[in-house]
Short mmCIF file of C-alpha atoms and ligand atoms in Angstrom, two decimals:
data_model
loop_
_atom_site.label_atom_id
_atom_site.label_comp_id
_atom_site.label_asym_id
_atom_site.label_seq_id
_atom_site.Cartn_x
_atom_site.Cartn_y
_atom_site.Cartn_z
CA MET A 66 -0.41 0.21 -0.21
CA PRO A 67 1.22 3.51 -0.77
CA ILE A 68 2.84 5.46 1.95
CA THR A 69 2.16 8.83 2.42
CA LYS A 70 3.43 11.69 4.28
CA ALA A 71 0.33 13.19 6.01
CA PHE A 72 -0.03 15.77 9.84
CA ALA A 73 -1.89 13.97 12.41
CA ALA A 74 -3.12 14.41 15.62
CA ALA A 75 -2.06 11.46 18.12
CA SER A 76 -4.06 12.40 21.02
CA ALA A 77 -6.80 15.14 22.03
CA THR A 78 -3.71 17.22 23.90
CA SER A 79 -1.34 16.18 20.90
CA ALA A 80 -0.06 18.79 18.72
CA LEU A 81 -0.47 17.84 15.37
CA GLU A 82 2.74 16.75 13.36
CA PRO A 83 5.19 14.87 10.67
CA PHE A 84 2.67 11.54 10.50
CA GLN A 85 2.74 8.61 7.66
CA ILE A 86 -0.41 6.37 6.53
CA ASP A 87 -1.41 4.03 4.24
CA ARG A 88 -3.46 4.70 1.60
CA ARG A 89 -5.05 1.71 -0.80
CA GLU A 90 -4.58 1.31 -3.86
CA VAL A 91 -6.24 3.32 -7.12
CA GLY A 92 -8.95 0.76 -7.26
CA PRO A 93 -11.55 0.23 -10.75
CA HIS A 94 -14.41 3.40 -9.47
CA ASP A 95 -11.17 5.13 -7.75
CA VAL A 96 -10.04 8.49 -7.88
CA GLN A 97 -5.91 9.79 -6.78
CA ILE A 98 -5.40 13.19 -6.09
CA GLU A 99 -2.28 14.34 -5.00
CA ILE A 100 -3.14 17.31 -2.47
CA ALA A 101 -2.14 21.13 -3.43
CA PHE A 102 -3.94 23.00 -0.58
CA CYS A 103 -5.72 21.82 2.72
CA GLY A 104 -8.53 24.55 4.20
CA VAL A 105 -8.58 24.85 8.33
CA CYS A 106 -11.93 24.07 9.09
CA HIS A 107 -12.49 24.47 13.03
CA SER A 108 -14.10 21.27 12.89
CA ASP A 109 -10.46 20.29 12.22
CA ILE A 110 -10.03 22.24 15.83
CA HIS A 111 -13.75 20.70 18.15
CA GLN A 112 -12.49 16.40 16.57
CA VAL A 113 -8.71 16.76 17.37
CA ARG A 114 -9.68 17.91 20.65
CA ASN A 115 -12.36 15.50 21.28
CA GLU A 116 -15.14 18.84 21.69
CA TRP A 117 -17.57 16.60 20.42
CA GLY A 118 -17.09 12.77 22.47
CA GLY A 119 -15.72 9.74 20.34
CA SER A 120 -12.35 11.46 17.92
CA MET A 121 -10.50 8.90 17.26
CA TYR A 122 -6.26 8.80 16.79
CA PRO A 123 -4.10 9.35 15.26
CA MET A 124 -5.98 11.94 13.76
CA VAL A 125 -5.36 13.06 10.24
CA PRO A 126 -8.05 16.07 9.82
CA GLY A 127 -8.70 18.31 7.09
CA HIS A 128 -12.15 17.37 4.94
CA GLU A 129 -11.69 20.65 2.43
CA ILE A 130 -9.06 19.14 -0.02
CA VAL A 131 -8.24 20.09 -3.76
CA GLY A 132 -5.17 19.13 -6.07
CA ARG A 133 -4.60 17.59 -9.53
CA VAL A 134 -6.00 13.99 -10.82
CA THR A 135 -2.83 11.86 -10.95
CA ALA A 136 -4.57 8.13 -11.70
CA VAL A 137 -8.14 7.12 -12.02
CA GLY A 138 -9.39 2.96 -12.02
CA GLY A 139 -10.72 1.57 -15.21
CA HIS A 140 -14.16 2.10 -14.92
CA VAL A 141 -14.06 5.55 -14.08
CA LYS A 142 -15.54 8.67 -15.76
CA LYS A 143 -15.87 11.43 -14.45
CA PHE A 144 -11.86 12.35 -14.43
CA LYS A 145 -8.31 11.80 -15.78
CA ALA A 146 -5.51 12.75 -14.58
CA GLY A 147 -4.54 15.85 -14.87
CA ASP A 148 -7.47 17.43 -13.73
CA LEU A 149 -8.69 20.02 -11.38
CA ALA A 150 -10.37 18.10 -8.03
CA GLY A 151 -12.15 18.71 -5.20
CA VAL A 152 -12.98 16.37 -2.14
CA GLY A 153 -15.11 17.50 0.86
CA CYS A 154 -16.60 15.65 4.40
CA MET A 155 -17.93 13.05 2.89
CA VAL A 156 -15.87 9.93 1.10
CA ASP A 157 -19.01 7.23 1.08
CA SER A 158 -22.14 6.46 1.54
CA CYS A 159 -24.69 3.44 1.18
CA ARG A 160 -26.14 4.14 -1.82
CA THR A 161 -29.38 2.88 -0.86
CA CYS A 162 -30.97 4.82 1.69
CA ALA A 163 -33.65 7.40 0.97
CA SER A 164 -31.85 9.75 2.05
CA CYS A 165 -28.74 9.06 -0.33
CA LYS A 166 -31.49 8.08 -3.49
CA ARG A 167 -32.04 11.59 -2.48
CA ASP A 168 -28.76 13.67 -2.97
CA LEU A 169 -28.45 13.80 0.49
CA GLU A 170 -25.79 11.44 2.10
CA GLN A 171 -25.10 13.59 4.69
CA PHE A 172 -27.90 12.13 5.71
CA CYS A 173 -27.41 8.50 5.29
CA GLU A 174 -29.24 6.11 7.25
CA VAL A 175 -26.50 4.12 7.90
CA GLY A 176 -23.93 6.17 8.19
CA GLY A 177 -21.31 7.57 5.49
CA ALA A 178 -18.30 7.55 5.34
CA PHE A 179 -16.77 10.84 6.65
CA THR A 180 -13.24 11.68 5.50
CA TYR A 181 -11.38 11.79 8.35
CA ASN A 182 -12.18 10.41 11.76
CA GLY A 183 -13.74 7.65 10.50
CA THR A 184 -14.67 5.11 8.91
CA GLU A 185 -14.63 3.62 5.27
CA MET A 186 -18.50 2.24 4.87
CA ASP A 187 -16.59 -1.99 6.06
CA ARG A 188 -16.63 -0.04 9.57
CA LYS A 189 -12.73 -1.25 10.55
CA THR A 190 -10.97 1.33 7.52
CA PRO A 191 -9.72 4.48 9.12
CA THR A 192 -10.61 7.41 6.99
CA TYR A 193 -7.26 10.68 7.48
CA GLY A 194 -8.40 13.58 5.88
CA GLY A 195 -6.60 16.28 2.88
CA TYR A 196 -3.44 17.24 5.84
CA SER A 197 -1.82 14.70 3.80
CA ALA A 198 -0.06 14.27 0.53
CA SER A 199 -2.61 12.43 -1.43
CA VAL A 200 -5.98 10.78 -1.51
CA VAL A 201 -7.58 8.16 -2.85
CA VAL A 202 -11.40 8.45 -3.04
CA ASN A 203 -13.95 6.78 -5.00
CA GLU A 204 -15.39 8.68 -7.96
CA ASP A 205 -18.97 9.84 -6.98
CA PHE A 206 -17.20 11.30 -4.02
CA VAL A 207 -14.90 13.36 -6.27
CA LEU A 208 -15.79 17.15 -6.90
CA SER A 209 -14.84 19.04 -10.37
CA ILE A 210 -13.47 22.28 -9.94
CA SER A 211 -13.11 24.61 -12.76
CA PRO A 212 -10.35 26.16 -13.75
CA LYS A 213 -11.18 29.54 -13.71
CA LEU A 214 -10.85 29.47 -9.66
CA ASP A 215 -7.90 30.30 -7.65
CA LEU A 216 -7.04 27.10 -6.79
CA ALA A 217 -6.02 27.56 -3.67
CA ALA A 218 -8.27 29.76 -2.47
CA ALA A 219 -11.31 27.53 -3.45
CA ALA A 220 -10.64 24.87 -1.37
CA PRO A 221 -12.79 25.45 1.75
CA LEU A 222 -15.47 25.78 -0.79
CA LEU A 223 -15.65 22.24 0.47
CA CYS A 224 -16.76 22.41 3.29
CA ALA A 225 -17.07 26.43 4.22
CA GLY A 226 -18.49 26.94 0.98
CA ILE A 227 -21.19 23.69 0.86
CA THR A 228 -22.60 24.79 4.42
CA THR A 229 -23.08 28.07 3.22
CA TYR A 230 -24.58 27.69 0.13
CA SER A 231 -26.95 24.51 1.41
CA PRO A 232 -29.08 26.53 3.70
CA LEU A 233 -29.80 29.22 1.90
CA ARG A 234 -30.99 27.45 -1.47
CA HIS A 235 -33.67 25.29 1.54
CA TRP A 236 -34.70 28.57 2.54
CA ASN A 237 -34.15 30.03 -1.07
CA THR A 238 -32.90 33.09 -0.60
CA LYS A 239 -33.52 35.48 -3.36
CA LYS A 240 -33.43 38.84 -4.18
CA GLY A 241 -34.31 41.04 -1.14
CA ASP A 242 -34.16 38.70 1.47
CA LYS A 243 -32.51 39.75 4.57
CA VAL A 244 -29.81 38.03 6.00
CA GLY A 245 -28.34 37.68 9.16
CA VAL A 246 -24.93 35.98 9.23
CA VAL A 247 -23.65 35.62 12.42
CA GLY A 248 -19.26 35.09 12.90
CA LEU A 249 -17.83 36.46 11.08
CA GLY A 250 -14.44 32.94 10.19
CA GLY A 251 -14.82 30.44 7.89
CA LEU A 252 -17.81 29.60 7.67
CA GLY A 253 -19.28 33.14 7.92
CA HIS A 254 -17.60 35.06 5.28
CA MET A 255 -18.60 32.53 2.42
CA ALA A 256 -22.38 33.10 3.56
CA VAL A 257 -22.11 36.93 3.31
CA LYS A 258 -20.65 36.51 0.19
CA LEU A 259 -23.12 33.44 -1.28
CA ALA A 260 -26.36 35.63 0.27
CA ALA A 261 -24.86 38.55 -1.60
CA ALA A 262 -24.55 36.45 -4.76
CA MET A 263 -27.97 35.56 -4.53
CA GLY A 264 -29.21 39.18 -4.07
CA ALA A 265 -30.17 39.33 -0.30
CA GLU A 266 -29.78 41.75 1.93
CA VAL A 267 -27.15 40.95 4.30
CA THR A 268 -25.84 42.59 8.13
CA MET A 269 -23.05 40.82 9.21
CA LEU A 270 -23.80 39.77 13.64
CA SER A 271 -20.10 39.70 14.86
CA THR A 272 -18.47 39.86 18.02
CA SER A 273 -15.47 41.68 16.49
CA ALA A 274 -15.79 44.97 15.53
CA SER A 275 -12.79 45.86 13.58
CA LYS A 276 -14.13 43.42 10.96
CA GLU A 277 -17.02 46.07 9.93
CA VAL A 278 -15.23 47.09 7.21
CA ASP A 279 -14.28 43.38 5.80
CA ALA A 280 -17.63 42.67 6.50
CA ARG A 281 -19.01 45.72 3.67
CA LYS A 282 -16.06 44.39 1.89
CA LEU A 283 -17.89 40.97 0.95
CA GLY A 284 -20.94 42.43 0.36
CA ALA A 285 -22.32 42.94 3.96
CA THR A 286 -24.50 46.12 3.82
CA GLY A 287 -25.26 46.13 7.22
CA PHE A 288 -23.30 45.47 10.50
CA GLY A 289 -24.48 44.65 14.27
CA LEU A 290 -21.62 44.42 17.07
CA THR A 291 -23.15 41.75 19.48
CA SER A 292 -21.49 43.06 22.53
CA ASP A 293 -23.28 45.31 22.48
CA ASP A 294 -27.15 44.82 23.55
CA THR A 295 -28.77 47.66 21.47
CA THR A 296 -27.87 45.38 18.21
CA PHE A 297 -30.71 43.18 19.69
CA LYS A 298 -32.99 46.38 20.12
CA ARG A 299 -32.27 48.37 16.50
CA LEU A 300 -32.28 44.58 14.65
CA ALA A 301 -35.63 43.51 16.21
CA GLY A 302 -38.05 41.70 13.99
CA HIS A 303 -36.52 41.91 11.42
CA PHE A 304 -34.60 38.94 9.22
CA ASP A 305 -36.30 36.50 7.42
CA LEU A 306 -33.20 33.78 7.97
CA ILE A 307 -30.42 34.17 10.51
CA ILE A 308 -26.86 31.33 9.65
CA ASP A 309 -25.68 31.24 12.65
CA THR A 310 -22.04 29.95 12.09
CA ILE A 311 -20.21 30.98 15.97
CA SER A 312 -18.04 27.41 17.07
CA ALA A 313 -18.56 28.03 20.81
CA PRO A 314 -22.17 28.36 23.66
CA HIS A 315 -23.95 31.38 23.59
CA ASP A 316 -27.62 32.38 23.76
CA TYR A 317 -29.82 31.50 20.51
CA ASN A 318 -33.14 33.30 22.54
CA LYS A 319 -31.29 36.48 22.11
CA TYR A 320 -30.51 35.96 18.25
CA LEU A 321 -33.79 34.62 17.53
CA GLY A 322 -35.17 38.09 18.66
CA MET A 323 -34.27 39.18 15.24
CA LEU A 324 -36.30 37.05 13.77
CA ARG A 325 -39.19 38.28 11.41
CA LEU A 326 -42.64 36.41 11.75
CA GLU A 327 -41.96 33.42 10.09
CA GLY A 328 -38.63 33.73 10.14
CA ALA A 329 -35.30 31.23 10.30
CA MET A 330 -32.64 30.34 12.17
CA VAL A 331 -29.93 27.70 11.15
CA LEU A 332 -27.24 26.35 13.36
CA LEU A 333 -24.40 25.71 11.26
CA GLY A 334 -21.60 25.83 14.23
CA VAL A 335 -21.36 22.95 16.67
CA PRO A 336 -20.82 24.39 20.04
CA PRO A 337 -18.87 21.27 22.27
CA ALA A 338 -22.37 21.68 25.13
CA PRO A 339 -26.46 22.82 24.91
CA THR A 340 -27.68 25.74 25.51
CA PRO A 341 -31.44 25.90 26.47
CA VAL A 342 -34.16 27.49 24.49
CA ALA A 343 -36.92 29.49 25.38
CA ALA A 344 -40.25 28.04 24.21
CA THR A 345 -41.74 31.68 23.68
CA SER A 346 -38.27 32.73 21.83
CA LEU A 347 -40.21 30.55 18.60
CA ILE A 348 -44.32 30.65 19.96
CA PHE A 349 -43.71 34.40 19.08
CA GLY A 350 -43.61 34.87 15.59
CA ARG A 351 -43.81 31.29 14.65
CA LYS A 352 -40.54 30.98 14.04
CA THR A 353 -37.69 28.45 12.88
CA LEU A 354 -34.52 27.54 14.50
CA SER A 355 -33.42 24.90 12.51
CA GLY A 356 -29.81 23.23 11.39
CA SER A 357 -27.98 22.59 8.71
CA LEU A 358 -24.97 19.66 7.67
CA ILE A 359 -22.44 20.50 5.01
CA GLY A 360 -24.70 19.45 2.17
CA GLY A 361 -25.27 16.00 -0.77
CA ILE A 362 -22.26 15.68 -3.61
CA ALA A 363 -24.57 16.72 -6.04
CA GLU A 364 -25.46 19.60 -4.03
CA THR A 365 -21.14 20.76 -3.58
CA GLN A 366 -20.85 19.98 -7.59
CA GLU A 367 -23.83 23.01 -8.09
CA MET A 368 -22.09 25.61 -5.44
CA LEU A 369 -18.35 25.16 -6.84
CA ASP A 370 -20.46 25.72 -10.38
CA PHE A 371 -21.90 28.73 -9.07
CA CYS A 372 -18.75 30.16 -7.78
CA ALA A 373 -16.73 29.65 -11.00
CA GLY A 374 -19.97 31.80 -12.37
CA HIS A 375 -19.94 34.12 -9.87
CA GLY A 376 -16.31 34.54 -9.50
CA ILE A 377 -16.79 33.38 -6.13
CA VAL A 378 -13.54 31.93 -3.25
CA SER A 379 -12.61 32.10 0.42
CA GLU A 380 -10.52 35.01 1.37
CA ILE A 381 -7.81 33.29 2.67
CA GLU A 382 -4.35 33.10 4.39
CA LEU A 383 -2.05 30.54 3.07
CA ILE A 384 0.36 29.00 5.16
CA PRO A 385 3.10 25.90 5.65
CA VAL A 386 1.32 22.68 7.11
CA GLN A 387 4.14 22.95 10.05
CA ARG A 388 1.95 26.39 11.63
CA VAL A 389 -0.89 24.17 11.52
CA ASN A 390 -0.92 24.67 15.15
CA GLU A 391 -0.26 28.46 15.75
CA ALA A 392 -3.83 28.64 13.44
CA TYR A 393 -5.84 26.38 15.74
CA GLU A 394 -4.96 28.99 18.42
CA ARG A 395 -5.66 31.95 16.78
CA MET A 396 -9.11 30.86 15.29
CA MET A 397 -9.81 29.65 18.81
CA LYS A 398 -9.40 33.49 19.36
CA GLY A 399 -11.69 34.79 16.65
CA ASP A 400 -8.22 35.94 14.60
CA VAL A 401 -9.01 34.40 11.20
CA ARG A 402 -9.52 36.43 8.36
CA TYR A 403 -11.19 34.52 6.71
CA ARG A 404 -9.52 31.02 6.30
CA PHE A 405 -6.52 29.23 6.89
CA VAL A 406 -5.07 27.13 3.94
CA LEU A 407 -2.47 25.22 4.07
CA ASP A 408 0.11 25.10 1.50
CA MET A 409 1.05 21.12 1.08
CA LYS A 410 4.12 21.11 -1.03
CA THR A 411 5.39 22.13 1.83
CA LEU A 412 4.93 18.44 4.10
P1 NAP B 222 -14.18 29.79 12.61
O1 NAP B 222 -13.60 30.43 10.69
O2 NAP B 222 -13.39 29.64 13.53
O3 NAP B 222 -15.08 31.02 12.98
C1 NAP B 222 -16.14 31.39 13.82
C2 NAP B 222 -16.29 32.56 14.76
O4 NAP B 222 -16.99 32.50 15.58
C3 NAP B 222 -14.88 33.76 15.35
O5 NAP B 222 -14.47 33.96 13.78
C4 NAP B 222 -16.14 34.74 15.85
O6 NAP B 222 -16.85 35.35 14.72
C5 NAP B 222 -17.13 33.07 15.96
N1 NAP B 222 -16.91 33.26 17.41
C6 NAP B 222 -16.41 32.57 18.04
N2 NAP B 222 -16.17 32.18 19.36
C7 NAP B 222 -16.98 33.09 19.92
C8 NAP B 222 -17.80 33.10 21.17
N3 NAP B 222 -17.30 32.32 22.23
N4 NAP B 222 -18.83 33.79 21.10
C9 NAP B 222 -19.06 34.68 19.55
N5 NAP B 222 -18.66 34.41 18.76
C10 NAP B 222 -17.46 33.27 19.11
O7 NAP B 222 -14.90 28.55 12.51
P2 NAP B 222 -15.23 27.93 11.45
O8 NAP B 222 -14.98 27.10 10.91
O9 NAP B 222 -16.03 28.74 10.25
O10 NAP B 222 -17.32 26.86 11.96
C11 NAP B 222 -17.71 27.71 12.71
C12 NAP B 222 -18.81 26.43 13.40
O11 NAP B 222 -19.37 25.88 12.52
C13 NAP B 222 -17.32 25.44 13.57
O12 NAP B 222 -18.56 24.70 15.10
C14 NAP B 222 -17.52 24.37 13.10
O13 NAP B 222 -17.46 22.90 13.95
C15 NAP B 222 -19.58 24.44 12.83
N6 NAP B 222 -19.61 23.64 11.51
C16 NAP B 222 -20.04 23.07 11.35
C17 NAP B 222 -20.27 22.23 9.64
C18 NAP B 222 -21.89 22.00 9.48
O14 NAP B 222 -22.01 21.16 8.73
N7 NAP B 222 -23.22 22.23 9.79
C19 NAP B 222 -19.77 22.40 8.37
C20 NAP B 222 -18.32 23.15 9.05
C21 NAP B 222 -18.06 23.78 10.20
P3 NAP B 222 -16.74 36.56 15.24
O15 NAP B 222 -15.29 37.14 15.19
O16 NAP B 222 -16.98 37.47 13.94
O17 NAP B 222 -17.67 36.73 16.29
ZN1 ZN B 223 -15.78 21.63 7.91
ZN1 ZN B 224 -27.35 5.84 2.66
#
């Protein structure tokens, strides 16, 4: 089995360090990708540090993977060597359950194969993510990346992009809708760009006053500082949709007060601890509190094509893989503008 260089965490308290993994040989339906860039998602930190429980070590994180195809199996139809390709949060699913048949593989009823910190569908072989030199993935879970997009800046589309695109589409975001985006990090900045491209009137809701200028450059026309209580009064009953990307526990009730009649708030952030929600926060105004998990493979391709059409990529800070531990520390302080991307040449 081909030995592949990687960066891994040995435990919940270890720093990420150089490591070697076995990748499988290229099977008839597989695509082998030489990884050029991999984005750093806050989910990588939650999982490396076992904040959600059940983490498996050694862990090679990374689910915002882009690169070039180096080999394909005999039955592969959609890719050939030299093509640009991407891999997101999933590498396989059962293909036959009701969710998979609806192109919602992220909700596979038997549990799909996540790109890392999981197993292949045999439920034995561990999966290793994109902080590595190459990956081998079934072609059905490989995405096509337009050469029009800057490749490094396109990497975060594979998670931050689809995770924000999917709820915007599901809640039918259209011209003139008032959309609030909570938390200006990796997901938040993609939500602003995508909602603005769909014609929405976007307001950034942030704890960081210093991010206002950037929020407006990204396409927001309004800004609310959430450490200031007058923001919640000023924007009471304002939004059709609120996209919440905060990675730490916070009071949802305050944000629900900014929804209009029958508005919806969608949780994307996965804080490690639960937060109480008062029934009255939802009852008055028949409001909806919902959640959303990445997006299916077909919708991920649709999002990538939408981004190619609108010239949308992530705002990135490209760093050598050896600086990933420092990137984690900065993300824990909300100090990210707006996605770290690892240059895998440096591995
Ligand atoms: P990130 O880049 O670290 O951004 C999170 C932002 O949240 C920060 O920049 C900060 O924005 C705000 N924030 C952080 N701590 C806060 C606190 N204590 N109180 C208030 N605001 C705080 O993270 P990300 O990669 O965008 O991921 C965000 C969350 O989404 C994570 O929990 C991640 O696991 C989750 N996620 C979910 C999915 C899904 O499918 N649902 C997919 C990917 C990621 P401001 O400075 O603007 O306040
Ligand atoms: Zn992610
Ligand atoms: Zn399934």
